[in-house]
């Protein structure tokens, strides 16, 4: 769909969605939210997709909510937008497969929210992050943010609405990898392919542990993760890989 606000591709176990509104700095619209949600839903149960990359390309990630749309809010469109937010952010929050945001250029407002709701964030050196809507009296999503950067840094970003560059984002833990300009998508794709290489089933088991274990007490987490290991160890893909690894070791002896 060359004229779509989002384009998508699928290869090597990786599903990639790319914001495609360069004239609007990839700003969020109802079409962007709807199409992103559709692809995430489509890949949720697709066994050929083990990880998802979300990007806007190498010049801009997403500048946040489209101001033309926001300035024309009506009670009806405001409610529709809130529903779109709940759908996409809720889907990312509890998504069963690992998600990676490849952030180059501005990742602001709702764009920064999307990155924060992903599991891993790769940032290019031209990245700019923050929640400038705060300066207009609006709010970001605080809960996922503080779990990434800690309470103090999350308070600072949320209360001031200040923007930070990629180096500062790396320092506070907002991004996990910092790469040269032009390399964000390649690095995010490399990571996603490495995840896919563990098998889709294993990636989903690990994602499930990441979602559930932090809310458990240590003993419950230990029991849960042991049961997950006991189940995955008998999965045919895993049995085949373990057997092949042992055969390779024996061959070297």
JSON list of C-alpha atoms in Angstrom, two decimals:
[
{"chain": "A", "resi": 1, "resn": "UNK", "atom": "CA", "xyz": [0.00, 0.00, 0.00]},
{"chain": "A", "resi": 2, "resn": "UNK", "atom": "CA", "xyz": [2.35, 2.77, -1.23]},
{"chain": "A", "resi": 3, "resn": "UNK", "atom": "CA", "xyz": [-0.10, 5.57, -0.35]},
{"chain": "A", "resi": 4, "resn": "UNK", "atom": "CA", "xyz": [-0.83, 4.30, 3.14]},
{"chain": "A", "resi": 5, "resn": "UNK", "atom": "CA", "xyz": [0.13, 6.20, 6.27]},
{"chain": "A", "resi": 6, "resn": "UNK", "atom": "CA", "xyz": [1.96, 3.02, 7.28]},
{"chain": "A", "resi": 7, "resn": "UNK", "atom": "CA", "xyz": [3.82, 0.47, 5.20]},
{"chain": "A", "resi": 8, "resn": "UNK", "atom": "CA", "xyz": [4.70, -3.03, 6.32]},
{"chain": "A", "resi": 9, "resn": "UNK", "atom": "CA", "xyz": [7.11, -5.80, 5.41]},
{"chain": "A", "resi": 10, "resn": "UNK", "atom": "CA", "xyz": [7.75, -9.30, 6.69]},
{"chain": "A", "resi": 11, "resn": "UNK", "atom": "CA", "xyz": [10.97, -11.32, 6.32]},
{"chain": "A", "resi": 12, "resn": "UNK", "atom": "CA", "xyz": [13.26, -13.62, 8.32]},
{"chain": "A", "resi": 13, "resn": "UNK", "atom": "CA", "xyz": [10.84, -13.89, 11.22]},
{"chain": "A", "resi": 14, "resn": "UNK", "atom": "CA", "xyz": [10.55, -10.10, 11.57]},
{"chain": "A", "resi": 15, "resn": "UNK", "atom": "CA", "xyz": [7.50, -7.94, 10.92]},
{"chain": "A", "resi": 16, "resn": "UNK", "atom": "CA", "xyz": [8.36, -4.28, 10.27]},
{"chain": "A", "resi": 17, "resn": "UNK", "atom": "CA", "xyz": [5.89, -1.42, 10.29]},
{"chain": "A", "resi": 18, "resn": "UNK", "atom": "CA", "xyz": [7.06, 1.97, 9.03]},
{"chain": "A", "resi": 19, "resn": "UNK", "atom": "CA", "xyz": [5.30, 5.29, 9.56]},
{"chain": "A", "resi": 20, "resn": "UNK", "atom": "CA", "xyz": [4.89, 6.86, 6.13]},
{"chain": "A", "resi": 21, "resn": "UNK", "atom": "CA", "xyz": [3.79, 10.49, 6.53]},
{"chain": "A", "resi": 22, "resn": "UNK", "atom": "CA", "xyz": [7.03, 12.39, 5.86]},
{"chain": "A", "resi": 23, "resn": "UNK", "atom": "CA", "xyz": [5.14, 15.58, 4.98]},
{"chain": "A", "resi": 24, "resn": "UNK", "atom": "CA", "xyz": [3.63, 15.52, 8.49]},
{"chain": "A", "resi": 25, "resn": "UNK", "atom": "CA", "xyz": [6.80, 14.30, 10.26]},
{"chain": "A", "resi": 26, "resn": "UNK", "atom": "CA", "xyz": [5.06, 10.93, 10.65]},
{"chain": "A", "resi": 27, "resn": "UNK", "atom": "CA", "xyz": [2.51, 12.53, 12.97]},
{"chain": "A", "resi": 28, "resn": "UNK", "atom": "CA", "xyz": [-0.12, 10.25, 14.47]},
{"chain": "A", "resi": 29, "resn": "UNK", "atom": "CA", "xyz": [-3.57, 10.19, 12.89]},
{"chain": "A", "resi": 30, "resn": "UNK", "atom": "CA", "xyz": [-6.50, 7.85, 13.29]},
{"chain": "A", "resi": 31, "resn": "UNK", "atom": "CA", "xyz": [-5.32, 6.09, 10.13]},
{"chain": "A", "resi": 32, "resn": "UNK", "atom": "CA", "xyz": [-1.84, 5.58, 11.60]},
{"chain": "A", "resi": 33, "resn": "UNK", "atom": "CA", "xyz": [-3.24, 4.22, 14.85]},
{"chain": "A", "resi": 34, "resn": "UNK", "atom": "CA", "xyz": [-5.73, 2.01, 13.06]},
{"chain": "A", "resi": 35, "resn": "UNK", "atom": "CA", "xyz": [-3.26, 0.55, 10.57]},
{"chain": "A", "resi": 36, "resn": "UNK", "atom": "CA", "xyz": [-0.58, -0.01, 13.23]},
{"chain": "A", "resi": 37, "resn": "UNK", "atom": "CA", "xyz": [-3.14, -1.81, 15.40]},
{"chain": "A", "resi": 38, "resn": "UNK", "atom": "CA", "xyz": [-4.26, -3.92, 12.43]},
{"chain": "A", "resi": 39, "resn": "UNK", "atom": "CA", "xyz": [-0.73, -5.11, 11.68]},
{"chain": "A", "resi": 40, "resn": "UNK", "atom": "CA", "xyz": [-0.04, -5.89, 15.32]},
{"chain": "A", "resi": 41, "resn": "UNK", "atom": "CA", "xyz": [-3.25, -7.91, 15.49]},
{"chain": "A", "resi": 42, "resn": "UNK", "atom": "CA", "xyz": [-2.41, -9.68, 12.24]},
{"chain": "A", "resi": 43, "resn": "UNK", "atom": "CA", "xyz": [1.03, -10.74, 13.45]},
{"chain": "A", "resi": 44, "resn": "UNK", "atom": "CA", "xyz": [-0.07, -11.70, 16.96]},
{"chain": "A", "resi": 45, "resn": "UNK", "atom": "CA", "xyz": [-0.94, -15.24, 15.89]},
{"chain": "A", "resi": 46, "resn": "UNK", "atom": "CA", "xyz": [1.31, -15.47, 12.82]},
{"chain": "A", "resi": 47, "resn": "UNK", "atom": "CA", "xyz": [3.92, -18.13, 13.59]},
{"chain": "A", "resi": 48, "resn": "UNK", "atom": "CA", "xyz": [6.21, -16.77, 10.87]},
{"chain": "A", "resi": 49, "resn": "UNK", "atom": "CA", "xyz": [6.66, -13.53, 12.85]},
{"chain": "A", "resi": 50, "resn": "UNK", "atom": "CA", "xyz": [8.74, -13.77, 16.03]},
{"chain": "A", "resi": 51, "resn": "UNK", "atom": "CA", "xyz": [9.48, -10.08, 16.61]},
{"chain": "A", "resi": 52, "resn": "UNK", "atom": "CA", "xyz": [8.17, -6.72, 15.43]},
{"chain": "A", "resi": 53, "resn": "UNK", "atom": "CA", "xyz": [10.12, -3.56, 14.50]},
{"chain": "A", "resi": 54, "resn": "UNK", "atom": "CA", "xyz": [8.35, -0.19, 14.54]},
{"chain": "A", "resi": 55, "resn": "UNK", "atom": "CA", "xyz": [10.10, 2.68, 12.77]},
{"chain": "A", "resi": 56, "resn": "UNK", "atom": "CA", "xyz": [9.67, 5.87, 10.82]},
{"chain": "A", "resi": 57, "resn": "UNK", "atom": "CA", "xyz": [12.85, 5.48, 8.80]},
{"chain": "A", "resi": 58, "resn": "UNK", "atom": "CA", "xyz": [16.21, 7.15, 9.32]},
{"chain": "A", "resi": 59, "resn": "UNK", "atom": "CA", "xyz": [15.14, 10.81, 9.46]},
{"chain": "A", "resi": 60, "resn": "UNK", "atom": "CA", "xyz": [12.14, 10.87, 11.78]},
{"chain": "A", "resi": 61, "resn": "UNK", "atom": "CA", "xyz": [10.37, 8.40, 14.05]},
{"chain": "A", "resi": 62, "resn": "UNK", "atom": "CA", "xyz": [7.16, 10.20, 14.92]},
{"chain": "A", "resi": 63, "resn": "UNK", "atom": "CA", "xyz": [6.53, 13.81, 15.95]},
{"chain": "A", "resi": 64, "resn": "UNK", "atom": "CA", "xyz": [3.43, 12.96, 17.99]},
{"chain": "A", "resi": 65, "resn": "UNK", "atom": "CA", "xyz": [-0.24, 13.64, 17.45]},
{"chain": "A", "resi": 66, "resn": "UNK", "atom": "CA", "xyz": [-1.10, 15.47, 14.23]},
{"chain": "A", "resi": 67, "resn": "UNK", "atom": "CA", "xyz": [-1.76, 19.06, 15.33]},
{"chain": "A", "resi": 68, "resn": "UNK", "atom": "CA", "xyz": [-4.29, 19.61, 12.53]},
{"chain": "A", "resi": 69, "resn": "UNK", "atom": "CA", "xyz": [-6.31, 16.71, 13.89]},
{"chain": "A", "resi": 70, "resn": "UNK", "atom": "CA", "xyz": [-5.92, 17.83, 17.50]},
{"chain": "A", "resi": 71, "resn": "UNK", "atom": "CA", "xyz": [-6.87, 21.45, 16.79]},
{"chain": "A", "resi": 72, "resn": "UNK", "atom": "CA", "xyz": [-10.12, 20.27, 15.23]},
{"chain": "A", "resi": 73, "resn": "UNK", "atom": "CA", "xyz": [-11.13, 18.00, 18.08]},
{"chain": "A", "resi": 74, "resn": "UNK", "atom": "CA", "xyz": [-14.85, 17.55, 18.67]},
{"chain": "A", "resi": 75, "resn": "UNK", "atom": "CA", "xyz": [-16.35, 15.55, 21.54]},
{"chain": "A", "resi": 76, "resn": "UNK", "atom": "CA", "xyz": [-16.83, 12.67, 19.09]},
{"chain": "A", "resi": 77, "resn": "UNK", "atom": "CA", "xyz": [-13.34, 12.75, 17.54]},
{"chain": "A", "resi": 78, "resn": "UNK", "atom": "CA", "xyz": [-11.74, 13.16, 20.97]},
{"chain": "A", "resi": 79, "resn": "UNK", "atom": "CA", "xyz": [-13.52, 10.00, 22.16]},
{"chain": "A", "resi": 80, "resn": "UNK", "atom": "CA", "xyz": [-12.50, 8.16, 18.98]},
{"chain": "A", "resi": 81, "resn": "UNK", "atom": "CA", "xyz": [-8.88, 9.21, 19.49]},
{"chain": "A", "resi": 82, "resn": "UNK", "atom": "CA", "xyz": [-8.94, 8.00, 23.11]},
{"chain": "A", "resi": 83, "resn": "UNK", "atom": "CA", "xyz": [-10.22, 4.62, 21.94]},
{"chain": "A", "resi": 84, "resn": "UNK", "atom": "CA", "xyz": [-7.46, 4.44, 19.32]},
{"chain": "A", "resi": 85, "resn": "UNK", "atom": "CA", "xyz": [-4.84, 5.18, 21.98]},
{"chain": "A", "resi": 86, "resn": "UNK", "atom": "CA", "xyz": [-6.19, 2.50, 24.28]},
{"chain": "A", "resi": 87, "resn": "UNK", "atom": "CA", "xyz": [-6.21, -0.02, 21.46]},
{"chain": "A", "resi": 88, "resn": "UNK", "atom": "CA", "xyz": [-2.63, 0.52, 20.24]},
{"chain": "A", "resi": 89, "resn": "UNK", "atom": "CA", "xyz": [-0.91, 1.27, 23.54]},
{"chain": "A", "resi": 90, "resn": "UNK", "atom": "CA", "xyz": [-2.81, -1.53, 25.24]},
{"chain": "A", "resi": 91, "resn": "UNK", "atom": "CA", "xyz": [-1.83, -3.93, 22.46]},
{"chain": "A", "resi": 92, "resn": "UNK", "atom": "CA", "xyz": [1.85, -2.96, 22.78]},
{"chain": "A", "resi": 93, "resn": "UNK", "atom": "CA", "xyz": [1.74, -3.16, 26.57]},
{"chain": "A", "resi": 94, "resn": "UNK", "atom": "CA", "xyz": [0.62, -6.78, 26.57]},
{"chain": "A", "resi": 95, "resn": "UNK", "atom": "CA", "xyz": [1.90, -7.90, 23.17]},
{"chain": "A", "resi": 96, "resn": "UNK", "atom": "CA", "xyz": [2.95, -11.57, 23.15]},
{"chain": "A", "resi": 97, "resn": "UNK", "atom": "CA", "xyz": [5.99, -11.02, 20.91]},
{"chain": "A", "resi": 98, "resn": "UNK", "atom": "CA", "xyz": [9.07, -8.80, 21.42]},
{"chain": "A", "resi": 99, "resn": "UNK", "atom": "CA", "xyz": [8.78, -5.30, 19.95]},
{"chain": "A", "resi": 100, "resn": "UNK", "atom": "CA", "xyz": [11.64, -2.98, 18.98]},
{"chain": "A", "resi": 101, "resn": "UNK", "atom": "CA", "xyz": [11.39, 0.73, 18.22]},
{"chain": "A", "resi": 102, "resn": "UNK", "atom": "CA", "xyz": [13.98, 2.04, 15.74]},
{"chain": "A", "resi": 103, "resn": "UNK", "atom": "CA", "xyz": [14.11, 5.74, 16.58]},
{"chain": "A", "resi": 104, "resn": "UNK", "atom": "CA", "xyz": [15.81, 8.28, 14.34]},
{"chain": "A", "resi": 105, "resn": "UNK", "atom": "CA", "xyz": [15.11, 11.99, 14.39]},
{"chain": "A", "resi": 106, "resn": "UNK", "atom": "CA", "xyz": [12.17, 13.23, 16.50]},
{"chain": "A", "resi": 107, "resn": "UNK", "atom": "CA", "xyz": [10.36, 10.75, 18.74]},
{"chain": "A", "resi": 108, "resn": "UNK", "atom": "CA", "xyz": [8.07, 13.17, 20.50]},
{"chain": "A", "resi": 109, "resn": "UNK", "atom": "CA", "xyz": [4.76, 13.11, 22.34]},
{"chain": "A", "resi": 110, "resn": "UNK", "atom": "CA", "xyz": [2.73, 10.12, 21.22]},
{"chain": "A", "resi": 111, "resn": "UNK", "atom": "CA", "xyz": [5.69, 9.01, 19.13]},
{"chain": "A", "resi": 112, "resn": "UNK", "atom": "CA", "xyz": [7.83, 8.80, 22.25]},
{"chain": "A", "resi": 113, "resn": "UNK", "atom": "CA", "xyz": [4.96, 6.97, 23.95]},
{"chain": "A", "resi": 114, "resn": "UNK", "atom": "CA", "xyz": [4.98, 4.32, 21.21]},
{"chain": "A", "resi": 115, "resn": "UNK", "atom": "CA", "xyz": [8.73, 3.87, 21.66]},
{"chain": "A", "resi": 116, "resn": "UNK", "atom": "CA", "xyz": [8.33, 3.61, 25.43]},
{"chain": "A", "resi": 117, "resn": "UNK", "atom": "CA", "xyz": [5.64, 0.94, 25.09]},
{"chain": "A", "resi": 118, "resn": "UNK", "atom": "CA", "xyz": [8.03, -1.21, 23.01]},
{"chain": "A", "resi": 119, "resn": "UNK", "atom": "CA", "xyz": [10.35, -3.71, 24.68]},
{"chain": "A", "resi": 120, "resn": "UNK", "atom": "CA", "xyz": [13.60, -2.38, 23.18]},
{"chain": "A", "resi": 121, "resn": "UNK", "atom": "CA", "xyz": [14.53, 1.03, 21.80]},
{"chain": "A", "resi": 122, "resn": "UNK", "atom": "CA", "xyz": [17.36, 1.60, 19.31]},
{"chain": "A", "resi": 123, "resn": "UNK", "atom": "CA", "xyz": [18.21, 5.27, 18.87]},
{"chain": "A", "resi": 124, "resn": "UNK", "atom": "CA", "xyz": [20.24, 7.00, 16.18]},
{"chain": "A", "resi": 125, "resn": "UNK", "atom": "CA", "xyz": [22.55, 9.88, 17.04]},
{"chain": "A", "resi": 126, "resn": "UNK", "atom": "CA", "xyz": [20.09, 12.32, 15.45]},
{"chain": "A", "resi": 127, "resn": "UNK", "atom": "CA", "xyz": [17.33, 11.20, 17.81]},
{"chain": "A", "resi": 128, "resn": "UNK", "atom": "CA", "xyz": [15.34, 13.69, 19.87]},
{"chain": "A", "resi": 129, "resn": "UNK", "atom": "CA", "xyz": [13.02, 12.47, 22.61]},
{"chain": "A", "resi": 130, "resn": "UNK", "atom": "CA", "xyz": [10.47, 14.04, 24.91]},
{"chain": "A", "resi": 131, "resn": "UNK", "atom": "CA", "xyz": [6.90, 15.04, 25.62]},
{"chain": "A", "resi": 132, "resn": "UNK", "atom": "CA", "xyz": [6.47, 18.63, 24.39]},
{"chain": "A", "resi": 133, "resn": "UNK", "atom": "CA", "xyz": [2.70, 18.36, 24.79]},
{"chain": "A", "resi": 134, "resn": "UNK", "atom": "CA", "xyz": [3.30, 18.91, 28.51]},
{"chain": "A", "resi": 135, "resn": "UNK", "atom": "CA", "xyz": [4.07, 22.56, 27.72]},
{"chain": "A", "resi": 136, "resn": "UNK", "atom": "CA", "xyz": [0.52, 22.84, 26.35]},
{"chain": "A", "resi": 137, "resn": "UNK", "atom": "CA", "xyz": [-0.91, 21.40, 29.56]},
{"chain": "A", "resi": 138, "resn": "UNK", "atom": "CA", "xyz": [-1.28, 17.82, 28.30]},
{"chain": "A", "resi": 139, "resn": "UNK", "atom": "CA", "xyz": [0.15, 14.61, 29.76]},
{"chain": "A", "resi": 140, "resn": "UNK", "atom": "CA", "xyz": [2.20, 11.60, 28.56]},
{"chain": "A", "resi": 141, "resn": "UNK", "atom": "CA", "xyz": [1.92, 7.99, 29.72]},
{"chain": "A", "resi": 142, "resn": "UNK", "atom": "CA", "xyz": [3.90, 7.97, 32.96]},
{"chain": "A", "resi": 143, "resn": "UNK", "atom": "CA", "xyz": [3.66, 4.36, 34.12]},
{"chain": "A", "resi": 144, "resn": "UNK", "atom": "CA", "xyz": [5.72, 2.63, 31.38]},
{"chain": "A", "resi": 145, "resn": "UNK", "atom": "CA", "xyz": [8.16, 5.55, 31.32]},
{"chain": "A", "resi": 146, "resn": "UNK", "atom": "CA", "xyz": [9.21, 5.42, 34.97]},
{"chain": "A", "resi": 147, "resn": "UNK", "atom": "CA", "xyz": [9.74, 1.66, 34.78]},
{"chain": "A", "resi": 148, "resn": "UNK", "atom": "CA", "xyz": [12.34, 2.31, 32.09]},
{"chain": "A", "resi": 149, "resn": "UNK", "atom": "CA", "xyz": [14.16, 5.42, 33.28]},
{"chain": "A", "resi": 150, "resn": "UNK", "atom": "CA", "xyz": [13.30, 5.44, 37.00]},
{"chain": "A", "resi": 151, "resn": "UNK", "atom": "CA", "xyz": [11.02, 7.77, 38.94]},
{"chain": "A", "resi": 152, "resn": "UNK", "atom": "CA", "xyz": [13.30, 10.81, 39.07]},
{"chain": "A", "resi": 153, "resn": "UNK", "atom": "CA", "xyz": [14.04, 10.99, 35.35]},
{"chain": "A", "resi": 154, "resn": "UNK", "atom": "CA", "xyz": [10.43, 10.20, 34.48]},
{"chain": "A", "resi": 155, "resn": "UNK", "atom": "CA", "xyz": [9.26, 13.02, 36.73]},
{"chain": "A", "resi": 156, "resn": "UNK", "atom": "CA", "xyz": [11.73, 15.39, 35.09]},
{"chain": "A", "resi": 157, "resn": "UNK", "atom": "CA", "xyz": [10.57, 14.53, 31.56]},
{"chain": "A", "resi": 158, "resn": "UNK", "atom": "CA", "xyz": [6.90, 14.58, 32.52]},
{"chain": "A", "resi": 159, "resn": "UNK", "atom": "CA", "xyz": [6.88, 17.79, 34.53]},
{"chain": "A", "resi": 160, "resn": "UNK", "atom": "CA", "xyz": [9.03, 19.91, 32.20]},
{"chain": "A", "resi": 161, "resn": "UNK", "atom": "CA", "xyz": [8.16, 18.67, 28.72]},
{"chain": "A", "resi": 162, "resn": "UNK", "atom": "CA", "xyz": [11.82, 19.24, 27.83]},
{"chain": "A", "resi": 163, "resn": "UNK", "atom": "CA", "xyz": [13.37, 17.42, 24.90]},
{"chain": "A", "resi": 164, "resn": "UNK", "atom": "CA", "xyz": [16.57, 15.41, 25.23]},
{"chain": "A", "resi": 165, "resn": "UNK", "atom": "CA", "xyz": [19.08, 14.26, 22.64]},
{"chain": "A", "resi": 166, "resn": "UNK", "atom": "CA", "xyz": [20.07, 10.67, 21.95]},
{"chain": "A", "resi": 167, "resn": "UNK", "atom": "CA", "xyz": [23.16, 10.77, 24.17]},
{"chain": "A", "resi": 168, "resn": "UNK", "atom": "CA", "xyz": [21.07, 11.83, 27.17]},
{"chain": "A", "resi": 169, "resn": "UNK", "atom": "CA", "xyz": [18.41, 9.28, 26.28]},
{"chain": "A", "resi": 170, "resn": "UNK", "atom": "CA", "xyz": [21.08, 6.58, 26.39]},
{"chain": "A", "resi": 171, "resn": "UNK", "atom": "CA", "xyz": [22.47, 7.89, 29.68]},
{"chain": "A", "resi": 172, "resn": "UNK", "atom": "CA", "xyz": [19.11, 7.67, 31.47]},
{"chain": "A", "resi": 173, "resn": "UNK", "atom": "CA", "xyz": [18.17, 4.37, 29.84]},
{"chain": "A", "resi": 174, "resn": "UNK", "atom": "CA", "xyz": [15.39, 5.65, 27.59]},
{"chain": "A", "resi": 175, "resn": "UNK", "atom": "CA", "xyz": [17.12, 3.98, 24.63]},
{"chain": "A", "resi": 176, "resn": "UNK", "atom": "CA", "xyz": [19.02, 0.71, 24.86]},
{"chain": "A", "resi": 177, "resn": "UNK", "atom": "CA", "xyz": [21.38, 1.08, 21.90]},
{"chain": "A", "resi": 178, "resn": "UNK", "atom": "CA", "xyz": [22.86, 4.21, 20.31]},
{"chain": "A", "resi": 179, "resn": "UNK", "atom": "CA", "xyz": [23.92, 3.89, 16.68]},
{"chain": "A", "resi": 180, "resn": "UNK", "atom": "CA", "xyz": [25.24, 6.26, 13.99]},
{"chain": "A", "resi": 181, "resn": "UNK", "atom": "CA", "xyz": [22.79, 8.21, 11.85]},
{"chain": "A", "resi": 182, "resn": "UNK", "atom": "CA", "xyz": [21.34, 5.96, 9.18]},
{"chain": "A", "resi": 183, "resn": "UNK", "atom": "CA", "xyz": [21.78, 2.73, 11.17]},
{"chain": "A", "resi": 184, "resn": "UNK", "atom": "CA", "xyz": [18.73, 2.64, 13.47]},
{"chain": "A", "resi": 185, "resn": "UNK", "atom": "CA", "xyz": [16.56, 0.42, 11.28]},
{"chain": "A", "resi": 186, "resn": "UNK", "atom": "CA", "xyz": [19.44, -1.92, 10.42]},
{"chain": "A", "resi": 187, "resn": "UNK", "atom": "CA", "xyz": [20.37, -2.41, 14.08]},
{"chain": "A", "resi": 188, "resn": "UNK", "atom": "CA", "xyz": [16.76, -2.90, 15.17]},
{"chain": "A", "resi": 189, "resn": "UNK", "atom": "CA", "xyz": [16.29, -5.43, 12.38]},
{"chain": "A", "resi": 190, "resn": "UNK", "atom": "CA", "xyz": [19.50, -7.23, 13.36]},
{"chain": "A", "resi": 191, "resn": "UNK", "atom": "CA", "xyz": [18.26, -7.52, 16.93]},
{"chain": "A", "resi": 192, "resn": "UNK", "atom": "CA", "xyz": [14.83, -8.70, 15.78]},
{"chain": "A", "resi": 193, "resn": "UNK", "atom": "CA", "xyz": [16.40, -11.36, 13.55]},
{"chain": "A", "resi": 194, "resn": "UNK", "atom": "CA", "xyz": [18.55, -12.53, 16.46]},
{"chain": "A", "resi": 195, "resn": "UNK", "atom": "CA", "xyz": [15.38, -12.88, 18.53]},
{"chain": "A", "resi": 196, "resn": "UNK", "atom": "CA", "xyz": [13.64, -14.70, 15.68]},
{"chain": "A", "resi": 197, "resn": "UNK", "atom": "CA", "xyz": [16.61, -17.04, 15.52]},
{"chain": "A", "resi": 198, "resn": "UNK", "atom": "CA", "xyz": [15.74, -18.39, 18.97]},
{"chain": "A", "resi": 199, "resn": "UNK", "atom": "CA", "xyz": [12.43, -19.64, 17.45]},
{"chain": "A", "resi": 200, "resn": "UNK", "atom": "CA", "xyz": [9.11, -17.81, 17.65]},
{"chain": "A", "resi": 201, "resn": "UNK", "atom": "CA", "xyz": [7.94, -20.10, 20.45]},
{"chain": "A", "resi": 202, "resn": "UNK", "atom": "CA", "xyz": [10.95, -19.33, 22.65]},
{"chain": "A", "resi": 203, "resn": "UNK", "atom": "CA", "xyz": [10.65, -15.61, 21.93]},
{"chain": "A", "resi": 204, "resn": "UNK", "atom": "CA", "xyz": [7.03, -15.71, 23.05]},
{"chain": "A", "resi": 205, "resn": "UNK", "atom": "CA", "xyz": [7.86, -17.68, 26.21]},
{"chain": "A", "resi": 206, "resn": "UNK", "atom": "CA", "xyz": [10.57, -15.17, 27.10]},
{"chain": "A", "resi": 207, "resn": "UNK", "atom": "CA", "xyz": [8.22, -12.26, 26.41]},
{"chain": "A", "resi": 208, "resn": "UNK", "atom": "CA", "xyz": [5.58, -13.84, 28.64]},
{"chain": "A", "resi": 209, "resn": "UNK", "atom": "CA", "xyz": [8.11, -14.10, 31.46]},
{"chain": "A", "resi": 210, "resn": "UNK", "atom": "CA", "xyz": [9.08, -10.46, 30.99]},
{"chain": "A", "resi": 211, "resn": "UNK", "atom": "CA", "xyz": [5.43, -9.46, 31.24]},
{"chain": "A", "resi": 212, "resn": "UNK", "atom": "CA", "xyz": [4.48, -11.56, 34.25]},
{"chain": "A", "resi": 213, "resn": "UNK", "atom": "CA", "xyz": [7.55, -12.14, 36.44]},
{"chain": "A", "resi": 214, "resn": "UNK", "atom": "CA", "xyz": [8.16, -8.52, 37.54]},
{"chain": "A", "resi": 215, "resn": "UNK", "atom": "CA", "xyz": [4.76, -8.49, 39.29]},
{"chain": "A", "resi": 216, "resn": "UNK", "atom": "CA", "xyz": [5.52, -11.70, 41.24]},
{"chain": "A", "resi": 217, "resn": "UNK", "atom": "CA", "xyz": [7.32, -12.26, 44.49]},
{"chain": "A", "resi": 218, "resn": "UNK", "atom": "CA", "xyz": [10.71, -14.00, 44.06]},
{"chain": "A", "resi": 219, "resn": "UNK", "atom": "CA", "xyz": [9.49, -17.51, 44.92]},
{"chain": "A", "resi": 220, "resn": "UNK", "atom": "CA", "xyz": [6.45, -17.26, 42.65]},
{"chain": "A", "resi": 221, "resn": "UNK", "atom": "CA", "xyz": [8.65, -15.97, 39.83]},
{"chain": "A", "resi": 222, "resn": "UNK", "atom": "CA", "xyz": [11.09, -18.85, 40.34]},
{"chain": "A", "resi": 223, "resn": "UNK", "atom": "CA", "xyz": [8.26, -21.41, 40.19]},
{"chain": "A", "resi": 224, "resn": "UNK", "atom": "CA", "xyz": [6.66, -19.78, 37.16]},
{"chain": "A", "resi": 225, "resn": "UNK", "atom": "CA", "xyz": [9.91, -19.52, 35.21]},
{"chain": "A", "resi": 226, "resn": "UNK", "atom": "CA", "xyz": [10.83, -23.13, 36.05]},
{"chain": "A", "resi": 227, "resn": "UNK", "atom": "CA", "xyz": [7.48, -24.32, 34.71]},
{"chain": "A", "resi": 228, "resn": "UNK", "atom": "CA", "xyz": [8.04, -22.26, 31.56]},
{"chain": "A", "resi": 229, "resn": "UNK", "atom": "CA", "xyz": [11.43, -23.94, 31.10]},
{"chain": "A", "resi": 230, "resn": "UNK", "atom": "CA", "xyz": [9.94, -27.38, 31.63]},
{"chain": "A", "resi": 231, "resn": "UNK", "atom": "CA", "xyz": [7.36, -26.72, 28.93]},
{"chain": "A", "resi": 232, "resn": "UNK", "atom": "CA", "xyz": [9.63, -25.15, 26.33]},
{"chain": "A", "resi": 233, "resn": "UNK", "atom": "CA", "xyz": [12.33, -27.82, 26.68]},
{"chain": "A", "resi": 234, "resn": "UNK", "atom": "CA", "xyz": [9.96, -30.33, 25.05]},
{"chain": "A", "resi": 235, "resn": "UNK", "atom": "CA", "xyz": [8.89, -28.14, 22.15]},
{"chain": "A", "resi": 236, "resn": "UNK", "atom": "CA", "xyz": [9.86, -29.88, 18.87]},
{"chain": "A", "resi": 237, "resn": "UNK", "atom": "CA", "xyz": [11.86, -26.90, 17.54]},
{"chain": "A", "resi": 238, "resn": "UNK", "atom": "CA", "xyz": [13.86, -26.72, 20.75]},
{"chain": "A", "resi": 239, "resn": "UNK", "atom": "CA", "xyz": [14.43, -30.49, 20.95]},
{"chain": "A", "resi": 240, "resn": "UNK", "atom": "CA", "xyz": [15.72, -30.44, 17.38]},
{"chain": "A", "resi": 241, "resn": "UNK", "atom": "CA", "xyz": [18.11, -27.56, 18.07]},
{"chain": "A", "resi": 242, "resn": "UNK", "atom": "CA", "xyz": [19.45, -29.04, 21.29]},
{"chain": "A", "resi": 243, "resn": "UNK", "atom": "CA", "xyz": [20.02, -32.40, 19.59]},
{"chain": "A", "resi": 244, "resn": "UNK", "atom": "CA", "xyz": [21.82, -30.72, 16.69]},
{"chain": "A", "resi": 245, "resn": "UNK", "atom": "CA", "xyz": [24.01, -28.75, 19.11]},
{"chain": "A", "resi": 246, "resn": "UNK", "atom": "CA", "xyz": [25.00, -31.91, 21.00]},
{"chain": "A", "resi": 247, "resn": "UNK", "atom": "CA", "xyz": [25.76, -33.70, 17.73]},
{"chain": "A", "resi": 248, "resn": "UNK", "atom": "CA", "xyz": [27.98, -30.81, 16.66]},
{"chain": "A", "resi": 249, "resn": "UNK", "atom": "CA", "xyz": [29.87, -30.91, 19.96]},
{"chain": "A", "resi": 250, "resn": "UNK", "atom": "CA", "xyz": [30.37, -34.68, 19.68]},
{"chain": "A", "resi": 251, "resn": "UNK", "atom": "CA", "xyz": [31.63, -34.21, 16.13]},
{"chain": "A", "resi": 252, "resn": "UNK", "atom": "CA", "xyz": [34.37, -31.90, 17.39]},
{"chain": "A", "resi": 253, "resn": "UNK", "atom": "CA", "xyz": [35.48, -34.39, 20.09]}
]
